[in-house]
Coordinates of C-alpha atoms in Angstrom, one line a residue:
M17 CA 109.6 78.5 83.9
A18 CA 107.2 75.8 82.5
R19 CA 103.4 75.0 84.1
H20 CA 103.7 72.0 86.9
T21 CA 100.5 70.0 86.8
A22 CA 99.2 67.6 89.2
Q23 CA 98.4 64.7 87.0
Q24 CA 94.9 66.1 88.5
L25 CA 92.8 63.0 86.8
S26 CA 89.5 61.7 89.0
I27 CA 89.9 58.0 89.8
E28 CA 87.7 56.6 86.7
E29 CA 89.9 58.9 84.7
L30 CA 93.4 57.1 86.4
R31 CA 92.4 53.8 86.1
T32 CA 91.1 53.9 82.7
Q33 CA 94.6 55.4 81.4
I34 CA 96.2 51.8 83.8
S35 CA 93.6 49.2 81.4
Q36 CA 94.6 51.0 78.2
R37 CA 97.8 50.7 79.3
L38 CA 98.1 47.4 80.0
R39 CA 95.8 46.6 76.7
S40 CA 98.9 47.6 74.7
N41 CA 101.3 45.7 76.2
A42 CA 102.3 42.8 74.1
A43 CA 100.6 40.3 76.9
F44 CA 97.8 41.9 75.9
S45 CA 98.2 41.8 72.4
K46 CA 95.9 39.0 71.4
T47 CA 93.2 38.8 74.1
V48 CA 90.2 40.0 73.7
Y49 CA 89.6 42.7 76.4
Q50 CA 87.1 42.2 79.4
D51 CA 86.1 43.7 82.5
Q52 CA 89.6 43.2 84.8
P53 CA 89.6 43.5 88.2
I54 CA 90.3 47.1 90.2
I55 CA 94.1 47.9 89.3
M56 CA 94.6 49.7 92.2
T57 CA 93.0 50.3 95.4
G58 CA 91.9 53.4 96.5
S59 CA 95.0 53.3 99.4
Q60 CA 97.2 52.9 96.6
L61 CA 95.8 56.0 94.4
K62 CA 95.6 58.3 98.0
S63 CA 99.2 57.6 97.6
F64 CA 100.2 59.0 94.0
V65 CA 102.4 60.2 93.7
P66 CA 102.8 63.6 90.8
D67 CA 106.3 63.5 89.1
A68 CA 107.1 67.2 90.0
I69 CA 107.0 66.2 93.0
R70 CA 109.4 62.8 92.5
E71 CA 111.6 66.0 90.9
A72 CA 111.6 67.8 93.9
R73 CA 112.7 65.4 95.9
Q74 CA 115.4 63.9 93.8
L75 CA 116.6 67.6 93.7
A76 CA 116.6 67.8 97.1
R77 CA 118.7 64.8 97.4
T78 CA 121.5 65.6 94.7
L79 CA 121.7 69.4 96.7
Y80 CA 122.5 67.6 100.4
A81 CA 124.6 65.4 98.7
Q82 CA 126.2 68.5 97.0
G83 CA 126.5 70.1 100.7
A84 CA 123.8 72.3 100.1
S85 CA 122.1 74.0 103.2
V86 CA 118.4 73.6 104.2
T87 CA 117.9 77.4 103.1
D88 CA 119.1 76.3 99.4
V89 CA 117.1 73.3 99.4
F90 CA 113.9 74.4 100.0
Y91 CA 114.4 77.9 97.5
E92 CA 115.8 75.2 94.6
Q93 CA 112.6 73.1 95.7
A94 CA 110.5 76.1 95.8
R95 CA 111.0 77.7 92.4
L96 CA 110.8 74.2 90.9
L97 CA 107.4 74.0 92.2
A98 CA 106.2 77.9 91.7
G99 CA 103.9 76.5 89.3
Y100 CA 103.0 73.6 90.7
E101 CA 98.8 73.3 91.1
D102 CA 97.1 70.5 92.7
D103 CA 93.5 68.9 93.3
F104 CA 94.1 66.6 96.5
E105 CA 91.2 65.8 99.1
F106 CA 94.1 65.9 102.4
T107 CA 92.4 65.8 105.3
G108 CA 95.4 65.3 107.8
S109 CA 97.4 67.7 109.4
F110 CA 100.8 69.4 109.6
S111 CA 102.6 71.6 111.9
Q112 CA 106.7 71.8 111.9
Y113 CA 109.0 74.3 113.7
Y114 CA 110.3 76.6 110.1
P115 CA 108.4 74.1 108.3
T116 CA 109.6 73.4 104.7
Y117 CA 108.6 71.0 101.7
E118 CA 111.2 68.4 102.6
D119 CA 109.5 68.1 106.3
M120 CA 106.4 67.1 104.4
S121 CA 105.2 63.0 103.9
N122 CA 104.1 63.7 99.9
E123 CA 100.4 63.3 101.1
Q124 CA 101.1 66.6 103.9
L125 CA 103.1 67.7 100.2
R126 CA 100.4 67.6 98.4
G127 CA 97.9 69.3 100.2
Y128 CA 99.9 71.9 101.1
F129 CA 100.1 72.3 97.0
A130 CA 96.3 72.2 96.9
W131 CA 96.0 74.4 99.5
R132 CA 98.3 76.8 97.9
T133 CA 95.7 76.8 94.3
K134 CA 93.3 77.7 96.2
L135 CA 94.8 80.7 97.4
R136 CA 96.2 81.1 94.1
A137 CA 92.1 80.9 92.9
G138 CA 91.0 83.3 94.8
Q139 CA 90.1 81.0 97.7
L140 CA 92.2 80.9 101.7
E141 CA 91.2 78.3 104.0
Q142 CA 93.0 77.9 107.0
G143 CA 94.3 74.6 106.5
S144 CA 97.5 74.5 108.2
L145 CA 99.4 77.5 110.4
S146 CA 102.9 75.4 108.8
F147 CA 101.5 75.8 105.6
A148 CA 100.8 79.4 105.8
Y149 CA 104.4 79.9 107.0
V150 CA 105.5 78.8 104.2
H151 CA 103.5 80.2 101.6
L152 CA 105.1 83.7 103.0
Y153 CA 108.3 81.3 102.6
E154 CA 107.7 81.3 99.3
L155 CA 107.3 85.3 98.8
I156 CA 110.2 86.7 100.6
N157 CA 112.2 84.6 98.5
L158 CA 110.6 86.2 96.0
V159 CA 109.3 82.9 94.2
G160 CA 105.7 83.0 92.5
V161 CA 105.9 86.4 91.6
A162 CA 107.0 88.9 88.9
S163 CA 108.5 91.1 90.8
A164 CA 109.3 92.8 94.5
Q165 CA 106.1 95.4 94.3
E166 CA 103.6 91.8 93.1
G167 CA 105.6 90.4 95.7
Y168 CA 104.4 92.6 98.7
D169 CA 101.3 93.4 97.7
A170 CA 100.5 89.5 97.3
M171 CA 102.3 89.3 101.0
L172 CA 99.7 92.2 102.0
A173 CA 96.7 91.0 101.0
F174 CA 97.7 87.1 102.4
G175 CA 98.7 88.6 105.8
N176 CA 95.6 90.4 106.9
A177 CA 93.6 87.6 105.3
Y178 CA 95.0 85.1 106.7
R179 CA 95.8 86.8 110.1
R180 CA 92.1 86.5 111.0
F181 CA 92.5 82.4 111.8
D182 CA 95.2 83.1 113.9
V183 CA 96.6 85.8 116.1
R184 CA 100.4 83.6 116.5
F185 CA 100.6 85.0 112.9
G186 CA 100.3 88.8 113.1
K187 CA 103.9 89.4 115.4
L188 CA 106.1 87.7 113.2
F189 CA 104.2 88.8 109.6
D190 CA 104.3 92.6 110.4
A191 CA 108.2 92.7 111.0
W192 CA 108.7 90.4 108.1
I193 CA 106.9 93.0 105.8
D194 CA 109.1 95.7 106.7
D195 CA 112.2 93.2 106.0
F196 CA 110.8 93.0 102.4
V197 CA 111.0 96.6 101.8
I198 CA 114.1 97.3 103.3
Y199 CA 116.0 93.7 102.2
Y200 CA 113.8 94.5 98.3
G201 CA 114.5 98.4 97.7
L202 CA 110.7 99.5 97.7
D203 CA 109.7 102.8 99.4
A204 CA 109.8 103.6 103.2
S205 CA 106.2 104.5 103.2
L206 CA 105.7 100.9 102.5
L207 CA 106.8 100.4 106.1
R208 CA 104.4 99.8 109.4
T209 CA 106.9 99.0 112.1
R210 CA 110.2 100.0 111.4
S211 CA 109.1 102.6 110.8
F212 CA 109.1 106.3 113.3
A213 CA 109.0 108.7 110.0
K214 CA 106.5 111.3 111.8
R215 CA 109.2 111.4 114.7
D216 CA 112.6 111.5 113.0
A217 CA 110.6 114.3 110.9
A218 CA 109.8 116.4 113.9
F219 CA 113.4 116.0 115.5
D220 CA 115.5 117.1 112.4
A221 CA 112.9 120.1 112.8
L222 CA 114.8 120.6 116.0
L223 CA 117.8 120.0 115.0
H224 CA 117.5 122.9 112.1
H225 CA 115.1 124.5 114.3
E226 CA 117.0 128.1 113.1
V227 CA 115.5 127.5 109.3
H228 CA 112.1 126.7 110.5
A229 CA 109.0 128.3 111.4
E230 CA 107.6 128.6 114.5
G231 CA 104.7 126.7 114.1
E232 CA 107.2 124.0 112.8
V233 CA 109.3 123.6 115.6
F234 CA 105.7 123.3 118.0
D235 CA 104.6 121.0 116.2
A236 CA 107.4 118.6 116.4
L237 CA 108.1 119.7 120.0
V238 CA 104.7 117.7 120.5
T239 CA 105.3 115.1 118.3
L240 CA 108.8 114.3 120.6
G241 CA 106.8 115.5 123.7
D242 CA 103.8 113.7 125.9
H243 CA 101.9 116.2 127.1
A244 CA 98.1 116.9 125.1
I245 CA 98.9 120.7 125.3
A246 CA 96.7 120.7 122.1
E247 CA 93.3 119.4 124.4
S248 CA 93.7 122.0 127.1
P249 CA 91.6 124.5 127.5
F250 CA 93.8 127.2 128.2
F251 CA 95.6 126.4 125.1
I252 CA 92.6 126.7 122.9
E253 CA 92.5 129.9 124.8
H254 CA 95.8 131.1 124.7
E255 CA 97.3 129.1 121.5
A256 CA 99.4 132.0 120.0
E257 CA 101.3 132.7 123.3
L258 CA 101.1 129.0 124.3
R259 CA 102.4 128.2 120.9
Q260 CA 105.3 131.1 120.9
L261 CA 106.4 130.9 124.4
V262 CA 107.2 126.9 123.9
V263 CA 109.6 127.6 120.7
H264 CA 111.1 130.4 123.0
G265 CA 112.0 128.1 125.6
Y266 CA 113.2 125.1 123.0
R267 CA 115.6 128.4 121.0
T268 CA 116.5 129.5 124.9
A269 CA 117.9 126.1 125.8
A270 CA 119.5 125.7 122.2
Q271 CA 121.8 128.3 122.4
H272 CA 122.8 128.2 125.4
H273 CA 123.6 124.3 124.7
A274 CA 125.5 125.3 121.7
K275 CA 128.2 126.3 123.7
L276 CA 129.1 123.9 126.2
K277 CA 130.5 120.6 124.9
T278 CA 127.0 118.3 124.2
T279 CA 124.0 119.9 122.2
L280 CA 120.5 119.7 123.0
P281 CA 120.0 117.6 120.5
A282 CA 122.9 114.6 121.5
K283 CA 121.6 116.4 125.3
L284 CA 117.7 114.9 124.3
A285 CA 118.4 111.7 122.1
G286 CA 121.9 110.6 122.6
R287 CA 124.1 109.5 119.3
L288 CA 124.0 107.5 116.8
K289 CA 124.8 104.0 117.3
N290 CA 125.0 101.0 114.9
E291 CA 122.9 97.8 115.9
R292 CA 122.6 94.7 114.7
L293 CA 119.2 94.3 111.9
W294 CA 118.7 90.7 111.4
L295 CA 116.1 90.5 108.6
F296 CA 114.0 87.8 108.2
E297 CA 114.7 86.8 111.6
R298 CA 112.6 82.7 112.5
A299 CA 112.2 82.7 108.5
V300 CA 113.4 79.9 105.4
F301 CA 114.7 82.6 103.1
A302 CA 117.7 82.3 100.7
N303 CA 119.1 85.9 100.2
P304 CA 117.9 85.8 97.1
L305 CA 119.1 88.6 95.1
A306 CA 122.7 87.3 96.3
I307 CA 123.0 91.5 98.6
D308 CA 126.5 92.2 100.6
T309 CA 126.5 95.6 100.4
A310 CA 123.1 97.9 100.6
K311 CA 121.8 100.7 102.1
Y312 CA 118.2 101.8 102.3
Q313 CA 117.1 105.4 104.2
I314 CA 114.1 104.4 106.0
S315 CA 114.2 108.3 107.2
A316 CA 116.7 111.1 107.8
H317 CA 118.4 109.8 110.7
D318 CA 117.5 106.3 110.7
T319 CA 119.6 104.7 107.8
V320 CA 119.8 100.7 107.5
Y321 CA 123.2 99.1 105.7
C322 CA 125.3 95.7 105.0
R323 CA 128.4 94.7 105.2
N324 CA 129.5 91.8 104.0
G325 CA 125.9 90.3 104.6
A326 CA 125.4 91.9 107.8
W327 CA 122.7 93.8 107.8
L328 CA 123.4 97.3 110.6
R329 CA 120.9 100.2 111.6
T330 CA 122.1 103.4 112.3
R331 CA 120.1 105.7 114.6
Y332 CA 119.2 108.0 117.1
E333 CA 119.8 105.1 120.0
R334 CA 117.4 107.5 122.3
L335 CA 114.9 108.5 120.6
E336 CA 112.4 105.2 120.7
C337 CA 110.2 107.0 123.4
P338 CA 108.2 110.5 124.2
L339 CA 111.6 112.7 125.3
P340 CA 111.4 113.6 129.4
W341 CA 112.9 116.9 128.6
V342 CA 110.6 117.8 125.6
T343 CA 107.1 116.8 127.8
Q344 CA 108.7 119.1 131.1
L345 CA 109.2 122.6 128.7
L346 CA 105.6 122.0 127.3
E347 CA 104.5 121.5 131.0
T348 CA 106.2 124.3 133.0
S349 CA 105.8 126.2 129.5
E350 CA 101.7 126.2 129.7
C351 CA 102.4 126.4 133.6
V352 CA 104.1 129.3 133.3
L353 CA 101.9 130.8 131.5
R354 CA 98.9 129.9 132.9
D355 CA 100.1 132.1 136.4
A356 CA 101.0 135.1 134.4
Y357 CA 96.8 135.3 133.0
A358 CA 95.8 134.0 136.6
Y359 CA 94.4 131.0 135.1
P360 CA 93.0 129.0 138.3
N361 CA 94.1 125.7 137.5
T362 CA 97.8 125.4 137.7
L363 CA 100.8 122.5 136.7
E364 CA 103.8 121.4 138.0
R365 CA 106.9 123.2 136.4
T366 CA 108.6 120.7 135.9
I367 CA 112.0 122.0 134.5
T368 CA 113.8 123.1 137.4
T369 CA 117.2 124.7 135.3
K370 CA 117.2 128.5 136.7
Y371 CA 118.2 129.9 133.6
L372 CA 116.0 128.0 131.5
L373 CA 112.8 129.2 133.8
K374 CA 114.2 132.6 134.6
A375 CA 114.2 133.0 130.5
I376 CA 110.2 131.3 130.3
E377 CA 108.7 133.6 133.3
A378 CA 110.4 136.3 131.2
Q379 CA 109.0 136.0 128.2
A380 CA 105.6 135.1 129.5
A381 CA 105.7 138.3 131.1
S382 CA 106.0 140.3 128.0
L383 CA 103.1 138.4 126.1

C-alpha cells in the first residue's frame, strides 16, 4: 500500500508554495511580484486538511451510501490510512465510547495520527485513552503490521507500556490479546488469562491415572486442590509416605466410581459443556480473515470452535476453581497419617465416606 504523507509543511513553506502558485497564475504573469499580505491566517493553517484525510472522509461517505456498517467503514479507512503520518500539534482532547475515525473532527484525527506517528517512532505519549483504543482496533484488525505474529508483538508491547498511564486500559487489553491469539491461531502458550493449561494437564493426569506414575498423580492432585500440603512440616518429614497415601486414596475412589454411573472425574469437574465466546467484545472488529468455521485447541480439555461465525468454547463446567473433594482428600490423608505417627498437631478428617476413609486408614497403618 502506498505510504501517505501529511503534506507536513511548516507554515513558512506552505505560504511560499501558495505564493508561487499565485505568481504562476495568468492573472499575475505580467505583474512584478511584490510582498503580499499573509494569504493564510494561523487559524486557516490549523484547519488545513491533508489529502489522505479527505480521501478517508470521502471513502466513508461512499461506503455508508452503499449500506456499509460502522465497523466496515472503520476497517476500510484504517487500511487506507495504514501508513499515514502527521506532525500536527494537537492540544485538544477526544473521548468517545467505541471510538472510530469518523467520530473525530479533522483536528482530532490529525492529532491521533500525529500521536501514532510518534508511537511508531518509539515515542509513546499518553494522549487520549480513546486514541489508545483506536490503535488497538487497528492492530486487532491486522492493520499496519505484516503478520499476525508482528501484530501480537506490537499489541503486547503497546499494551504493557500504555497500561501504566490508565488503569482502565488493562482489563480490556488482557482479554483482547488472548482473543487475538485464538482468532489468528497463534501458539496457545501466548495466552495470558484464558488458558488453564497447568490445571487442565493435571486433570488429564487424573483422568488417565492408570498410566501415570505416583508422583505425577500426586502433583496433579496438589494442583487441583486447595491444601498447601507441601508446606507442612509433617510432609517434609514423611513425604514419601504421604505421597503414597494420597495417591492410594484417589485410585481407590476412582476404581469405586468406575463401577457406578458417574465416574470420579465427572463427579469432580462435571460434564463437558459449550459456552458462547465473544471474541473482541466491546471492540471495533471487522473479522478481517472472514472466519466462518474454525477450531482452536487451548488444552486437552479446552477447545474453541467457530461455527457459522459464532464462537463457542467446550470445557468441563466445574474445573475453574480448586476442586473441594481433592482438597478434602489431601487434608484427610495428612490427618490420618499424622494420627498413625502420633504426630502432636492433628488435622480434621473432612472426608466421611466410609469405604474411602477405611481404605486410607488401612493403608496408613501399613506404612
